[in-house]
mmCIF file of C-alpha atoms in Angstrom:
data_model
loop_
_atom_site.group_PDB
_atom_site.id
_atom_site.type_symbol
_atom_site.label_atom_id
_atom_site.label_comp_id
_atom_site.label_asym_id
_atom_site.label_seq_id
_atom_site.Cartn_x
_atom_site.Cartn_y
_atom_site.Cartn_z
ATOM 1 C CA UNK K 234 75.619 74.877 131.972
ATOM 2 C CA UNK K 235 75.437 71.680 130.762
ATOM 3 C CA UNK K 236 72.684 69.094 130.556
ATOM 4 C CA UNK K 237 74.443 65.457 131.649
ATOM 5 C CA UNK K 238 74.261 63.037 129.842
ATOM 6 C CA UNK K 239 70.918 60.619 130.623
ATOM 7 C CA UNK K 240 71.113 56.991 130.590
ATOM 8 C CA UNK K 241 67.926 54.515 130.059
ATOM 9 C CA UNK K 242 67.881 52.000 132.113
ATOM 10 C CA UNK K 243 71.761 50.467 132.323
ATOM 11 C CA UNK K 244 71.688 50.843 128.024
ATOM 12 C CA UNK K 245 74.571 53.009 126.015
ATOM 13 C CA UNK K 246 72.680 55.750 124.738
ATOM 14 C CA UNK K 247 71.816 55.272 121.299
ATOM 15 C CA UNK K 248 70.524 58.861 120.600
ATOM 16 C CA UNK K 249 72.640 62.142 121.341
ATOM 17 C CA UNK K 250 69.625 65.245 122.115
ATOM 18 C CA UNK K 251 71.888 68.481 121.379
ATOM 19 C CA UNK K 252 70.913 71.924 122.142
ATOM 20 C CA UNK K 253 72.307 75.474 121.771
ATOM 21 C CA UNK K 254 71.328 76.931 125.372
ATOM 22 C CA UNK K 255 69.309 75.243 128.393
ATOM 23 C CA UNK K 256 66.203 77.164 127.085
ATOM 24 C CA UNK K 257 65.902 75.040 124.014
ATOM 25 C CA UNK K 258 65.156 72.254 126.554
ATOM 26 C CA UNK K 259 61.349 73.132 126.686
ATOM 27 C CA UNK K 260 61.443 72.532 123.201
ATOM 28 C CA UNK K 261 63.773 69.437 123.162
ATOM 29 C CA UNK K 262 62.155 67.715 125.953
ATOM 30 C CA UNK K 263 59.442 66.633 123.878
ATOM 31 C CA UNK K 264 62.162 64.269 122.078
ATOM 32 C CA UNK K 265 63.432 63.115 125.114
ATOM 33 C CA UNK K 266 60.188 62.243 126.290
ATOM 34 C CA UNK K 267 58.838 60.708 123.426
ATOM 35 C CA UNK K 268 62.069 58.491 122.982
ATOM 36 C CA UNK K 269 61.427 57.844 126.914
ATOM 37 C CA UNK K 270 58.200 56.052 126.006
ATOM 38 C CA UNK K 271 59.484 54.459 123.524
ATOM 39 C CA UNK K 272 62.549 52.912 125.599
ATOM 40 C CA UNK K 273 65.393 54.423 123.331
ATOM 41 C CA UNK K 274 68.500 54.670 125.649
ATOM 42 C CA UNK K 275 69.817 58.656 124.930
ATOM 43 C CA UNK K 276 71.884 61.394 125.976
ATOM 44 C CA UNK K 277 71.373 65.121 126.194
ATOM 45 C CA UNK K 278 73.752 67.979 126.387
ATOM 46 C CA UNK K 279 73.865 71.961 125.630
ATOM 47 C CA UNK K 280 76.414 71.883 123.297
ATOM 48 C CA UNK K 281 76.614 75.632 121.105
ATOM 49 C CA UNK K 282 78.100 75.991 117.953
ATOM 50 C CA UNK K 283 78.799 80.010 118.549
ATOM 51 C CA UNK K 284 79.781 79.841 122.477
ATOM 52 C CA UNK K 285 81.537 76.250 122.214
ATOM 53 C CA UNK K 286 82.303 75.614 119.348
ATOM 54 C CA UNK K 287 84.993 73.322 120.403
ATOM 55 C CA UNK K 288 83.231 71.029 122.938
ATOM 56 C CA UNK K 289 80.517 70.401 119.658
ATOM 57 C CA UNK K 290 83.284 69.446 117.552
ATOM 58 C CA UNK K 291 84.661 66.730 120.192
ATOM 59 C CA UNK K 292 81.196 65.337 120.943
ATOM 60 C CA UNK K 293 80.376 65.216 117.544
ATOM 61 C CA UNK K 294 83.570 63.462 116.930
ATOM 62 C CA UNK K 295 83.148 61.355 119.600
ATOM 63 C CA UNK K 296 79.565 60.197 119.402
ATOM 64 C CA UNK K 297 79.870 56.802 116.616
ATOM 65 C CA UNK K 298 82.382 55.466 119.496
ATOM 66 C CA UNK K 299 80.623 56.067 122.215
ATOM 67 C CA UNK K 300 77.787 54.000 120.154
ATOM 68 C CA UNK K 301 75.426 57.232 119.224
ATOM 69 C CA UNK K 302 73.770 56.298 116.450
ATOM 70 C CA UNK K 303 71.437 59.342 115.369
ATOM 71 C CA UNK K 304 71.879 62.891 117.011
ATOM 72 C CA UNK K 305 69.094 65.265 117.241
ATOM 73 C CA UNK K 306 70.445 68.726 117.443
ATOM 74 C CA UNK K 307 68.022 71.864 118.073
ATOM 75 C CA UNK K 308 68.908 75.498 117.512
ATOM 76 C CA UNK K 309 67.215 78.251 117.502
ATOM 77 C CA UNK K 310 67.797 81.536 115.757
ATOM 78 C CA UNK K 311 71.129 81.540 113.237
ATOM 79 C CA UNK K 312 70.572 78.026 113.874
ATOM 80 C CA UNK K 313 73.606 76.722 113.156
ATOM 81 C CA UNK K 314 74.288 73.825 115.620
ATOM 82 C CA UNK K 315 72.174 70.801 113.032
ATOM 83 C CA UNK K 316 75.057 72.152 110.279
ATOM 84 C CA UNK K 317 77.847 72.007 112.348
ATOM 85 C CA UNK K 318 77.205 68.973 113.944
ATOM 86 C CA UNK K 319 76.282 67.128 110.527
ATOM 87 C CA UNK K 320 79.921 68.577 108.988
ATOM 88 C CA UNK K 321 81.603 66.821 112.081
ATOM 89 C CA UNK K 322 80.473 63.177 111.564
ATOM 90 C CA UNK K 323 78.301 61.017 109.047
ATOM 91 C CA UNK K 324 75.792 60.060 111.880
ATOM 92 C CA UNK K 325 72.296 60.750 110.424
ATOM 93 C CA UNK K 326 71.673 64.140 112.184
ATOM 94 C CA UNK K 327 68.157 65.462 112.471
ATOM 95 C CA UNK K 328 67.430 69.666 112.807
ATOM 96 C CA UNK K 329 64.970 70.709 115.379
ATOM 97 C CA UNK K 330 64.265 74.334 114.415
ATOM 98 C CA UNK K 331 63.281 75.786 118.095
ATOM 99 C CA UNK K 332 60.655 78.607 118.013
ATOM 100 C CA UNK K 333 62.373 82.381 118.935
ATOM 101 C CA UNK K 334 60.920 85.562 119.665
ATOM 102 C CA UNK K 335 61.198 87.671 116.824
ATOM 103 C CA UNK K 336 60.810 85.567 113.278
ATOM 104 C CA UNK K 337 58.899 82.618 115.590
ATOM 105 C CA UNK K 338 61.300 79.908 114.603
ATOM 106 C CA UNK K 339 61.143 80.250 110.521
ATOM 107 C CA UNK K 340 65.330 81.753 111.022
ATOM 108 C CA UNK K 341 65.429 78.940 112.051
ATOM 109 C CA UNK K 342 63.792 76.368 110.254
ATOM 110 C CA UNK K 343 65.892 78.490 106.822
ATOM 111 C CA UNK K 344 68.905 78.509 108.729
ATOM 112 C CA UNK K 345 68.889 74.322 108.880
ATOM 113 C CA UNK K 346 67.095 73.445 105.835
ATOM 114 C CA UNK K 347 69.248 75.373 103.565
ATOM 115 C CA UNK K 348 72.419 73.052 104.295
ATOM 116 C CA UNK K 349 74.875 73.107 101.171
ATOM 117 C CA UNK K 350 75.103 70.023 99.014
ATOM 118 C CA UNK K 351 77.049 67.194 100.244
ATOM 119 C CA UNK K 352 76.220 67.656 104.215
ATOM 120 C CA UNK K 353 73.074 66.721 104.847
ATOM 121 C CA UNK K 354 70.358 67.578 108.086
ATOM 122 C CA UNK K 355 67.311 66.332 108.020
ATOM 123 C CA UNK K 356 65.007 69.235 108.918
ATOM 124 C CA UNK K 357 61.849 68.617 110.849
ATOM 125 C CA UNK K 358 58.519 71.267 111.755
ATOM 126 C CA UNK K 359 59.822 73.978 114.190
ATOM 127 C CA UNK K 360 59.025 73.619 118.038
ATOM 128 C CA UNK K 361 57.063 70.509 120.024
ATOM 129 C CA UNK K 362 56.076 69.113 116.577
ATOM 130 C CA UNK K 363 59.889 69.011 115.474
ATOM 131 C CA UNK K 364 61.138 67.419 118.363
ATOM 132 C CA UNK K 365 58.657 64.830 118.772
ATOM 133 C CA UNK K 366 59.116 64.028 114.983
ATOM 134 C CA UNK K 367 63.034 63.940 115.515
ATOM 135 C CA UNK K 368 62.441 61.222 117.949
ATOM 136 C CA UNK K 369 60.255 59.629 115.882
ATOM 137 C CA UNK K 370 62.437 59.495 112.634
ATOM 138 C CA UNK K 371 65.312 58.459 115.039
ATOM 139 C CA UNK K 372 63.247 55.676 116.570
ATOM 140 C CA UNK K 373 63.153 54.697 113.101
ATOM 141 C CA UNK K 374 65.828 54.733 111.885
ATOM 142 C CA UNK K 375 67.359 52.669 114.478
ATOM 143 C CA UNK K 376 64.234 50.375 114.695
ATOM 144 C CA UNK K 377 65.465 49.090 110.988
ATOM 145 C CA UNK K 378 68.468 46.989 112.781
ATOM 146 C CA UNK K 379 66.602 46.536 116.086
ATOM 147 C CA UNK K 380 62.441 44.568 115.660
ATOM 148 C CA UNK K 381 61.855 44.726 119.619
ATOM 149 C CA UNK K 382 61.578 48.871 118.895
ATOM 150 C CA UNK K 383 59.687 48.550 115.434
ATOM 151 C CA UNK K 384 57.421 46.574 117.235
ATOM 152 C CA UNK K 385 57.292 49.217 119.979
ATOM 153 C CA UNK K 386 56.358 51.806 117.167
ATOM 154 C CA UNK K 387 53.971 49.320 115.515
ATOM 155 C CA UNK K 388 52.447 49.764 118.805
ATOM 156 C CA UNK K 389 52.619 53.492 118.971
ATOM 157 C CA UNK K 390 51.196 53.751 115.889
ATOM 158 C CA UNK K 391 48.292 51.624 116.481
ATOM 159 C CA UNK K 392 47.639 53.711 119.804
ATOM 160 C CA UNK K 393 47.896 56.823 117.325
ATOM 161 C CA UNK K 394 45.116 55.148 115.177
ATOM 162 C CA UNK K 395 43.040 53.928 117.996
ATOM 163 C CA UNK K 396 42.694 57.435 119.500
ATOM 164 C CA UNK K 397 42.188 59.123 116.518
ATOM 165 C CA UNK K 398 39.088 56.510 115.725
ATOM 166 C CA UNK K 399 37.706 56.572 119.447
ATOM 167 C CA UNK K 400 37.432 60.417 119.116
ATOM 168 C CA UNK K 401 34.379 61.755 118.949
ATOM 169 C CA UNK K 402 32.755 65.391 118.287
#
């Protein structure tokens, strides 16, 4: 099954969310919710490498014309979907290693870090921390071209900073 693509607000989603099954969600949610509060437009999809490998290659193809402009691709276990995604188009594309059952996400995180020489993914911490940095580093990366959404992550940032201070033990 495949997750449809979400719009925000009327916007062309700038931001494709890919994952190898629906259960990577829990994980990958925490990039689509962080890019929610950050009003970046996005898309997310199940897309596998192993059990579709086709339908990856034609959204990955596909994505710079349909004006994706960063694609966040989680896999757990082999972990190949970052890798195969990043050797079907030069849109920055940032690995979410997504925790498993038996090595706990480090197959993973080895399995998307390790990416040969000339086809890069940039790897972030497996799980909820991954995925919220993916969104992050892709709110940043478009927020070079675009100052309403560094401003919105000035703001973030200062909210960060503001919490941290107001804590107290």
């Amino acid at each position: 099954m495949r997750l449809m693509a979400r719009k925000t607000g009327s916007s062309t989603p700038l931001v494709g969310i890919i994952m190898g099954s629906k259960s990577d969600f829990e994980t990958m949610r925490h990039a689509a919710d962080k890019l929610d509060e950050l009003r970046v437009p996005y898309e997310k999809r199940v897309v596998s490498a192993h059990r579709t490998p086709d339908l990856l290659f034609e959204y990955c193809e596909s994505a710079e014309s349909r004006g994706v402009k960063v694609i966040i691709a989680g896999a757990g276990g082999a972990a190949h979907l970052p890798g195969m995604a990043a050797s079907k188009t030069t849109l920055p594309v940032l690995g979410v290693p997504v925790e498993s059952r038996i090595l706990r996400g480090v197959d993973s995180l080895l399995s998307i870090v390790q990416m040969p020489a000339g086809i890069p993914v940039g790897t972030l911490a497996i799980g909820q921390a991954g995925a919220t940095n993916a969104a992050l580093l892709a709110a940043e990366i478009l927020a070079l071209s675009d100052p309403d959404l560094r401003k919105r992550l000035h703001r973030f940032r200062s909210q960060q900073t503001k919490a941290v201070l107001g804590t107290e033990l």
